[in-house]
Coordinates of C-alpha atoms and ligand atoms in Angstrom, one line a residue:
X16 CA 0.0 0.0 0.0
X17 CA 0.9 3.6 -0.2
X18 CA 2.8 5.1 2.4
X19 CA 2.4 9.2 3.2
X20 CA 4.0 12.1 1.7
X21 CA 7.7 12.7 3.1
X22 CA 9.4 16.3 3.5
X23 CA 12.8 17.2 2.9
X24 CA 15.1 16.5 5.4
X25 CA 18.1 19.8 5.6
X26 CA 22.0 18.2 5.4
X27 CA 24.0 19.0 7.9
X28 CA 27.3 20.2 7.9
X29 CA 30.4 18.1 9.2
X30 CA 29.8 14.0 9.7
X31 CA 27.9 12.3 12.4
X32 CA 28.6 8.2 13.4
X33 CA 25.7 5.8 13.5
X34 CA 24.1 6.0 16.9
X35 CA 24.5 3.7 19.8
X36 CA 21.4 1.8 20.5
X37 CA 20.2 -0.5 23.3
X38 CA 19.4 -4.0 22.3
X39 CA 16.8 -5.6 24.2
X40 CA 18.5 -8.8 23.7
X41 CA 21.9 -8.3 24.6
X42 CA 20.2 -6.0 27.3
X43 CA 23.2 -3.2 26.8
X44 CA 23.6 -0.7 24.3
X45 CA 25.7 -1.3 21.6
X46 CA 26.7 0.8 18.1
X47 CA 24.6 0.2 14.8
X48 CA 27.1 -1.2 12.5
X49 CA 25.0 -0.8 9.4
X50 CA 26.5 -1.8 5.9
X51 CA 25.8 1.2 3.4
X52 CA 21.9 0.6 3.4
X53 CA 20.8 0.6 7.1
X54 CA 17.5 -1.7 7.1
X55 CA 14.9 -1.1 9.8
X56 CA 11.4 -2.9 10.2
X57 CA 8.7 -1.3 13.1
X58 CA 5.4 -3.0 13.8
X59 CA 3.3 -0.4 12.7
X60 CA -0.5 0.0 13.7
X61 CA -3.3 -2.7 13.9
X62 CA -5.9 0.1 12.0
X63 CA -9.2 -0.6 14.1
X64 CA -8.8 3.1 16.1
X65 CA -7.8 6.4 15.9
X66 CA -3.5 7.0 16.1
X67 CA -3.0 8.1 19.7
X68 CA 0.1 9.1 21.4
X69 CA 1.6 6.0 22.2
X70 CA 1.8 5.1 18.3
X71 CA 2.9 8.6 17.7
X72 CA 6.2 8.4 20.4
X73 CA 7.0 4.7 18.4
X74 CA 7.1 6.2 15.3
X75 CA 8.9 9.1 16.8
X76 CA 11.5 7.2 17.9
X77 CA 12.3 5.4 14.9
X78 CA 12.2 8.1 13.2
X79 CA 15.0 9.6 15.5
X80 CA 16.9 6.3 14.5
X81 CA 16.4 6.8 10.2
X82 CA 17.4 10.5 11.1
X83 CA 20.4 9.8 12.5
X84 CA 21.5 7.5 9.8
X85 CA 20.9 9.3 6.9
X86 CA 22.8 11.9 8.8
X87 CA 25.7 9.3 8.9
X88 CA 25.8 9.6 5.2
X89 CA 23.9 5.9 5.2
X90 CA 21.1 4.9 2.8
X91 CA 18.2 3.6 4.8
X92 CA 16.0 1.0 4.3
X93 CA 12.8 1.3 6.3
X94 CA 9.7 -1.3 6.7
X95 CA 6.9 -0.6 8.3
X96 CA 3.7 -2.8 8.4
X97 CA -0.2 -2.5 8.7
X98 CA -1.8 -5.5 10.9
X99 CA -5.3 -5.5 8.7
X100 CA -6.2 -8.2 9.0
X101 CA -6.5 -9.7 13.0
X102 CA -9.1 -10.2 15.9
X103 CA -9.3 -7.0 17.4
X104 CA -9.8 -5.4 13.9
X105 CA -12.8 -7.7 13.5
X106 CA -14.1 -7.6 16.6
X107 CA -14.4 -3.7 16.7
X108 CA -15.7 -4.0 13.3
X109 CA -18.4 -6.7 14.5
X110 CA -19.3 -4.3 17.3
X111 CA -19.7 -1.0 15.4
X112 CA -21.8 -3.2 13.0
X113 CA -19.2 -1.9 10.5
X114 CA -16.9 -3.5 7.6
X115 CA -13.4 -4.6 8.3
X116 CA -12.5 -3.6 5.1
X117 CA -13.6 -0.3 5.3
X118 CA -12.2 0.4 9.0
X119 CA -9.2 -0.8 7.9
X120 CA -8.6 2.0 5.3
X121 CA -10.4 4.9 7.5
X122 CA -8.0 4.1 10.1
X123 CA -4.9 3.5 8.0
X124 CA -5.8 7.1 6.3
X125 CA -5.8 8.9 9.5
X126 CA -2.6 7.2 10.7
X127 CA -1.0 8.2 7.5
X128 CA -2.0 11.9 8.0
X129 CA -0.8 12.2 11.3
X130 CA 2.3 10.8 10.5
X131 CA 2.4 13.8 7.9
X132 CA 1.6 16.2 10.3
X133 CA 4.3 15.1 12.9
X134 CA 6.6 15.4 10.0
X135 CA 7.7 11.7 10.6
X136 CA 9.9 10.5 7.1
X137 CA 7.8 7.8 5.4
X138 CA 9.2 4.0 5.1
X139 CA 10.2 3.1 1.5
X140 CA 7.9 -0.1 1.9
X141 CA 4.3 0.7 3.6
X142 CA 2.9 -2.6 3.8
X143 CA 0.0 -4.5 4.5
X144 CA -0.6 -8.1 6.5
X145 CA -3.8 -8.9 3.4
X146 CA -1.8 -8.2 0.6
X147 CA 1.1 -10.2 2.0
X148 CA -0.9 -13.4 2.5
X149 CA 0.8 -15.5 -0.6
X150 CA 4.1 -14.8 1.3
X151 CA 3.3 -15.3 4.1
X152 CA 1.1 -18.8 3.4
X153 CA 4.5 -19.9 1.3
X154 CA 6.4 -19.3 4.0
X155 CA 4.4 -21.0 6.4
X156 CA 4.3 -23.9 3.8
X157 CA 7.8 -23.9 4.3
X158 CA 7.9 -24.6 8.2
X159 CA 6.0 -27.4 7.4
X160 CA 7.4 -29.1 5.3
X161 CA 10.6 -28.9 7.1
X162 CA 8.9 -30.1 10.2
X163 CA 8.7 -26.7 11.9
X164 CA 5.2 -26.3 11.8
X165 CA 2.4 -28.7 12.9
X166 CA -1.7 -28.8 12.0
X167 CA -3.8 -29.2 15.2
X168 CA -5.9 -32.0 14.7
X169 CA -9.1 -30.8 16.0
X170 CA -10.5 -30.2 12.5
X171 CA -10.0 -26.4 12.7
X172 CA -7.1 -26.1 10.2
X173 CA -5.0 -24.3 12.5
X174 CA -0.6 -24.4 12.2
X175 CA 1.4 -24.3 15.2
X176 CA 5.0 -23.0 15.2
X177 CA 7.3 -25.8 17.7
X178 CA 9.0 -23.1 19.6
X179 CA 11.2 -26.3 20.2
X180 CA 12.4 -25.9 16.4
X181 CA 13.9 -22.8 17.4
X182 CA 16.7 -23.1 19.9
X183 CA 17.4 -20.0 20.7
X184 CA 14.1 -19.0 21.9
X185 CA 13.8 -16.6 24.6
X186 CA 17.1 -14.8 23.6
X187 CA 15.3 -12.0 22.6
X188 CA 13.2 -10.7 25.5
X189 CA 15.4 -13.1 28.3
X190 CA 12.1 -13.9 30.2
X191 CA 11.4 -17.1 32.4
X192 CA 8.7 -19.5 30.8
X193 CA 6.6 -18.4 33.7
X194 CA 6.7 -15.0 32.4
X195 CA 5.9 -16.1 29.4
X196 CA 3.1 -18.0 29.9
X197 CA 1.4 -14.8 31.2
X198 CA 2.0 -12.4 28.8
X199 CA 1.5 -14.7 26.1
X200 CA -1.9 -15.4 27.1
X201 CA -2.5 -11.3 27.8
X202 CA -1.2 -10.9 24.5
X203 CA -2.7 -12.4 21.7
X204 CA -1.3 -16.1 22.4
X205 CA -3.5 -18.9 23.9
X206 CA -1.1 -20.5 26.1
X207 CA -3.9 -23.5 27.4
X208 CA -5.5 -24.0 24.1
X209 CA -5.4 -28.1 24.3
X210 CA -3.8 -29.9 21.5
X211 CA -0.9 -27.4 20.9
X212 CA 3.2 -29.1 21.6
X213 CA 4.0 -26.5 23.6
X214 CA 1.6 -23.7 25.7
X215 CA 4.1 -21.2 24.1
X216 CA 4.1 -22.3 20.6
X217 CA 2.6 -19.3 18.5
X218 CA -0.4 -19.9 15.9
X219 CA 1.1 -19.8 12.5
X220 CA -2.3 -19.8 10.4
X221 CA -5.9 -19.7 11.0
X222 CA -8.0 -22.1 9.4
X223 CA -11.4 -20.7 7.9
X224 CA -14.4 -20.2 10.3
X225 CA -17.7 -19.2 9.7
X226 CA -18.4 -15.4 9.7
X227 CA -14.4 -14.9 9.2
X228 CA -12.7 -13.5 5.9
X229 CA -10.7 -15.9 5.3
X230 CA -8.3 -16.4 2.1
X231 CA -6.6 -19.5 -0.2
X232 CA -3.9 -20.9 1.2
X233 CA -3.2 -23.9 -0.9
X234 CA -2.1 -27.1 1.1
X235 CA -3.1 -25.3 4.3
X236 CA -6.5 -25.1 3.4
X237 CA -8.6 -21.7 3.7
X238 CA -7.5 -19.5 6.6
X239 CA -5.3 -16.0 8.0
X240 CA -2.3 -15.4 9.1
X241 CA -1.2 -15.1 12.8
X242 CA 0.5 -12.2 13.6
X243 CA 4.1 -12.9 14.7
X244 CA 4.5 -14.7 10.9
X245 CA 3.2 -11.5 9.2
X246 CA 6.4 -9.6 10.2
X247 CA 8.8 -12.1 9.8
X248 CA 7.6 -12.6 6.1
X249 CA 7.3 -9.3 5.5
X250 CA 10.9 -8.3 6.9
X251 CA 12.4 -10.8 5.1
X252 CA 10.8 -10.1 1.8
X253 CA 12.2 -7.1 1.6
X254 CA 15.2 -5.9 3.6
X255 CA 17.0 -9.6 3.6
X256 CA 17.8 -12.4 6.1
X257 CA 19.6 -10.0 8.8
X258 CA 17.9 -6.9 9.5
X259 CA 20.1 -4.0 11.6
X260 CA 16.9 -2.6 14.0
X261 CA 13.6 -4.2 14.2
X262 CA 11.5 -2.0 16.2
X263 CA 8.0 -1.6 18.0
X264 CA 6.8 -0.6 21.5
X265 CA 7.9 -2.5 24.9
X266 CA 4.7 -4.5 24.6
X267 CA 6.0 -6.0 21.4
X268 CA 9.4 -7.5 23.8
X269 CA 7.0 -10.9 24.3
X270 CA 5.8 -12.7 22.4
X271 CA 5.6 -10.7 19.2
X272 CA 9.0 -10.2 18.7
X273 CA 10.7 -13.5 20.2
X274 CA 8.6 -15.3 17.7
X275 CA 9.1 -13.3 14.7
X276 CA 12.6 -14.1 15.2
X277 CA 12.2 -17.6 15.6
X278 CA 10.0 -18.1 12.6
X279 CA 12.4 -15.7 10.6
X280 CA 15.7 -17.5 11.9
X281 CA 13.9 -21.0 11.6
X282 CA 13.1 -20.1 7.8
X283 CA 16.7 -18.8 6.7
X284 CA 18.9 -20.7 9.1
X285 CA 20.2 -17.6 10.0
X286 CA 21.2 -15.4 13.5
X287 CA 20.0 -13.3 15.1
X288 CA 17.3 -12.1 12.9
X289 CA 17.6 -8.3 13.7
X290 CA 21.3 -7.0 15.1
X291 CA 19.1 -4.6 17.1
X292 CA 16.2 -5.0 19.4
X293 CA 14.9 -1.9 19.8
X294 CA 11.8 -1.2 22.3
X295 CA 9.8 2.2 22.9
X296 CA 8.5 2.8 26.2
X297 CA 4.9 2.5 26.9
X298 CA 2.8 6.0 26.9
X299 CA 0.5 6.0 29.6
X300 CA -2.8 8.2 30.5
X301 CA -3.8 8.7 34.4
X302 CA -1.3 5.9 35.2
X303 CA -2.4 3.5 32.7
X304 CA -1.2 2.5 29.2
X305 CA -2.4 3.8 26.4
X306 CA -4.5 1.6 24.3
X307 CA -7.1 1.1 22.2
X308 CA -8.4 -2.1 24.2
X309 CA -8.2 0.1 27.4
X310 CA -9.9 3.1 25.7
X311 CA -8.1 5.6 27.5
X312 CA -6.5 7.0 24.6
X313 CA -5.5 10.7 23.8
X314 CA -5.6 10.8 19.4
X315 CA -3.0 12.6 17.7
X316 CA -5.8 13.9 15.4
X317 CA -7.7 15.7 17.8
X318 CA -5.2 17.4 19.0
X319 CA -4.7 18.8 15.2
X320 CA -8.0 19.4 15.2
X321 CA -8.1 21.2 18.0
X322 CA -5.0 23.3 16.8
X323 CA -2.4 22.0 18.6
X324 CA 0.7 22.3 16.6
X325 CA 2.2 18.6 15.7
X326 CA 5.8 20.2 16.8
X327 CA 4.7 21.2 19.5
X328 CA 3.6 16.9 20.2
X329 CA 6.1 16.2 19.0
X330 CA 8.4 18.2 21.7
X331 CA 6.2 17.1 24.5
X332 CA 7.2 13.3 23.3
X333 CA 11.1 13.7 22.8
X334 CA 11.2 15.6 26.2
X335 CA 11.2 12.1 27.8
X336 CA 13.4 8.8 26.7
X337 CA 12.3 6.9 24.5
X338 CA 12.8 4.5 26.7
X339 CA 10.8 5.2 29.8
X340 CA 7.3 4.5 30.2
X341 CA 6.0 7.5 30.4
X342 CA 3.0 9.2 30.9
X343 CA 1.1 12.3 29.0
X344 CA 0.1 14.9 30.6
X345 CA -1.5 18.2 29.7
X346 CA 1.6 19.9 31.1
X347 CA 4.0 17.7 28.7
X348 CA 1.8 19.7 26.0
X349 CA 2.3 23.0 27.4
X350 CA 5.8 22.5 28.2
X351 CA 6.2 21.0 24.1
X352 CA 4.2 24.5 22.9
X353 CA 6.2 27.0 25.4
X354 CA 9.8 25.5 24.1
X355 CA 8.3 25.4 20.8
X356 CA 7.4 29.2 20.9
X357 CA 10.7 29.9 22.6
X358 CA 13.0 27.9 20.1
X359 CA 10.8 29.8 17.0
X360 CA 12.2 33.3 18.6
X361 CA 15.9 32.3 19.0
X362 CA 16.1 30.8 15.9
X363 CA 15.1 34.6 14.6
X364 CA 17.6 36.1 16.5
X365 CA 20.6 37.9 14.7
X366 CA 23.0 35.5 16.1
X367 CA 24.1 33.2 19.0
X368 CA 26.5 31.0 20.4
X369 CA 28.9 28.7 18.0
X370 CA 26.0 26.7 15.7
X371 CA 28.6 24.1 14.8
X372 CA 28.8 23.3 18.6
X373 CA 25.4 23.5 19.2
X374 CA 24.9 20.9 16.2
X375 CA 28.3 18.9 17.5
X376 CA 26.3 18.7 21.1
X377 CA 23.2 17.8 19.2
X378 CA 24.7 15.0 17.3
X379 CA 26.7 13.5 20.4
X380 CA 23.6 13.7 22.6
X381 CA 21.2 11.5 20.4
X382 CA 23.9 9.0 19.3
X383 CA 23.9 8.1 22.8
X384 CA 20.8 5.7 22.5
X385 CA 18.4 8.5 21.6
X386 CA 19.3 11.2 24.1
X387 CA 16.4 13.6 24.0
X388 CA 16.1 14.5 26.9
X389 CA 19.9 15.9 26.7
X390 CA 19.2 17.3 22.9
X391 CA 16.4 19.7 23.9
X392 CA 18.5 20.4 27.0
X393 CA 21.3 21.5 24.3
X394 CA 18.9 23.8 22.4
X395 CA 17.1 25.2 25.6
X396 CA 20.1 26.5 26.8
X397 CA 21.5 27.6 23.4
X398 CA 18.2 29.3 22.7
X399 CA 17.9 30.9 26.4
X400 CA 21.8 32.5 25.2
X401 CA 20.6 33.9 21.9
X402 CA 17.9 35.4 23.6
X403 CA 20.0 37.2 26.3
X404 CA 22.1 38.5 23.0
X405 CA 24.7 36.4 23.9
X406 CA 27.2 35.3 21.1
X407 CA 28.4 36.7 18.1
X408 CA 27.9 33.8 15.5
X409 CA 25.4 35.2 12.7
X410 CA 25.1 32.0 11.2
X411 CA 24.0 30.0 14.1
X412 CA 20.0 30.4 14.3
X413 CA 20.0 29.3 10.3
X414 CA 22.1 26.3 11.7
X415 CA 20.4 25.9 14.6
X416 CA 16.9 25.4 12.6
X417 CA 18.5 23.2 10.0
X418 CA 19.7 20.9 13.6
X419 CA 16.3 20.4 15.2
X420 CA 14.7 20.4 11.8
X421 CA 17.3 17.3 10.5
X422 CA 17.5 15.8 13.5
X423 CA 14.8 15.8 15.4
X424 CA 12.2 16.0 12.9
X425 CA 10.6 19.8 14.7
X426 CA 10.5 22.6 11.5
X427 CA 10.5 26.0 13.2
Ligands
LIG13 N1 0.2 -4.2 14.5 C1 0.8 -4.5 15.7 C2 2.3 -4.6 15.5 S1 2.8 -5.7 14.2 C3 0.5 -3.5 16.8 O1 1.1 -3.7 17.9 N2 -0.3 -2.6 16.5 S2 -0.7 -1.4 17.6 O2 -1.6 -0.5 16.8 O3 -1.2 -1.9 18.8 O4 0.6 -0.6 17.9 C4 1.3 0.0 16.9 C5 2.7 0.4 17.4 O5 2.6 1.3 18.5 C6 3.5 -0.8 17.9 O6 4.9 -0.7 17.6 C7 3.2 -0.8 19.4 O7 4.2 -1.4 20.2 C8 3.2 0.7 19.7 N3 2.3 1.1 20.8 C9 1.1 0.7 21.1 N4 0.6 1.3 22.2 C10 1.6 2.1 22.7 C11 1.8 3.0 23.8 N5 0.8 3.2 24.7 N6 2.9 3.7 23.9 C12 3.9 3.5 23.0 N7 3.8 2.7 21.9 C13 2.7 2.0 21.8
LIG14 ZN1 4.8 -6.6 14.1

């Protein structure tokens, strides 16, 4: 499918090194060592509700991540997916008496033009679970017939992934079985369906049931993918056997991502799937995760609609880590629109302190696993100089603009 409209992104003077990332599985950070094409894949959205500000910090993040690389001088190659076709797509759309179909696209629409809006640079491949199913049904034709897959014999048609075929498993998010078990269970998996090898082992294809689209999937039988297969097919496809950064929020840690490793290692024989594990931090609302399940959910489009400037989101977002669960307040806003306001003024001062240190200090901060916090820090107290009049470089606001506007994505 169609991704959104990019913008173009200002080159910066000077060279910048790939940024040091934290890899969930190693659990430390480590340096991106991309060849001269970075690849990245992040779980994009399951389209049955509005983007709120959870999805917008992921994307922000990554986006930090493509930033920074293309500022390295490095081609990247970016993947992101649409989930449209799963349960709680057709559920909401069974409750709201409404077509999947047709969700599916209104949803995927709005996501699209608040990605826009928040100026986030669009992935060369913007691609859906439905129109992937022929890959993805070969691929799980492939597990079977090597023996990594199984058909439950209850007579619904649904394949099973052995985690047993995968021996690595569990290197990716280093949790106990017990933990496992439980957010398997509270995340899509069905850790005590009977029949299954292994409470743990992942569904791999849904065979046909009544009331459910459902599409040809040759010696499977009618049926849908399961979820975790969908990305692994669709990474592979596209960016190649070893990927530098898959990425998605925390909640993606188990099982999604342990599993779309092991089907993807399991199908190429190769390891590990992605260099890079790479995990946002969950937004939260009144103490609570943002989600659509949950309801609690602030959308990035009302905001727009009720005139907030997507800068000044986006500000409120990068002002924590990407990596702490965080919550959003309405004081996070105002803090986003007042530094917003404040960087717009010193960036139309006559001059201010050294731009190419400013930009150095930039750089260094977010190469340090998506520093933030420490960026805006740099700027604030850059800006707060020009302000007073202090500094005598003329060229600096132009540079300093250019900096936020490359590099963190906020156009003054
Ligand atoms: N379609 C799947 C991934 S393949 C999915 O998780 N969809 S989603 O719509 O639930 O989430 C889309 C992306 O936003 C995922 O990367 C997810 O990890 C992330 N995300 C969801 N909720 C939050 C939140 N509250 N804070 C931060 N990120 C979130
Ligand atoms: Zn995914």
């Amino acid at each position: 499918m169609d991704a959104w409209t990019g913008h173009d992104v200002p080159n910066l003077p000077g060279t910048a090194q790939p940024p040091r990332l934290f890899d969930s599985a190693r659990r430390e950070v480590a340096e991106t060592t991309p060849g001269s094409t970075a690849t990245m894949y992040v779980c994009g959205i399951t389209p049955y509700d509005a983007t709120h500000l959870g999805h917008a910090a992921t994307m922000i993040t990554f986006d930090l991540v493509n930033r920074l690389w293309r500022d390295a001088g490095l081609n990247v190659d970016y993947v992101q997916n649409v989930t449209d076709i799963d349960d709680p797509l057709l559920e909401r759309a069974t409750r709201d008496g409404e077509d999947w179909v047709v969700l599916a696209m209104r949803e995927t629409a709005l996501f699209r033009e608040d990605m826009e809006a928040l100026r986030i640079i669009p992935p060369a491949h913007y691609i859906g679970a439905v129109e992937s199913i022929p890959e993805i049904a070969a691929h799980v034709r492939e597990l079977l017939a090597a023996g990594a897959a199984y058909k439950l014999d209850d007579g619904t048609g649904d394949v099973y992934f052995p985690i047993a075929a995968a021996p690595r498993f569990g290197y990716e998010s280093n949790l106990s079985r017990e933990e496992m078990t439980v957010l398997s269970a509270e995340r899509g998996g069905d850790p005590s369906r009977a029949g299954k090898r292994d409470p743990l082992d992942p569904l791999l294809w849904r065979g046909a049931r009544e009331g459910e689209p459902a599409w040809e999937g040759g010696d499977l039988g009618p049926g849908r993918p399961g979820w975790h297969i969908e990305c692994a097919t669709i990474a592979l496809g596209r960016l190649g056997n070893r990927i530098d950064v898959q990425g998605g929020g925390n909640d993606l840690l188990y099982p999604h991502h342990e599993c779309s490793a092991a089907h993807a290692e399991t199908l190429t024989g190769e390891a590990p799937f992605a260099s890079h594990y790479v995990h946002a931090g969950m937004i939260g609302l009144e103490g609570e995760k943002m989600s659509k399940s949950k309801g609690n959910l602030v959308f990035v489009s009302r905001l727009r609609g009720d005139g907030v400037d997507p800068m000044a989101v986006r500000l409120g977002l990068l002002s924590g880590h990407y990596r702490t669960d965080r919550e959003w307040t309405d004081e996070v806003l105002k803090t986003g629109e007042e530094r917003l306001a404040r960087w717009r003024s010193a960036a139309a001062a006559s001059a201010g302190p050294s731009g190419e240190g400013l930009l150095a200090a930039v750089r260094e901060a977010l190469a340090n696993d998506l520093d933030s916090p420490a960026a805006l820090a740099v700027v604030d107290a850059w800006a707060e100089a020009a302000l007073a009049g202090i500094g005598d470089d003329d060229g600096a606001p132009a540079l300093m603009a250019r900096t936020v506007d490359a590099l963190l994505g906020v156009r003054l």
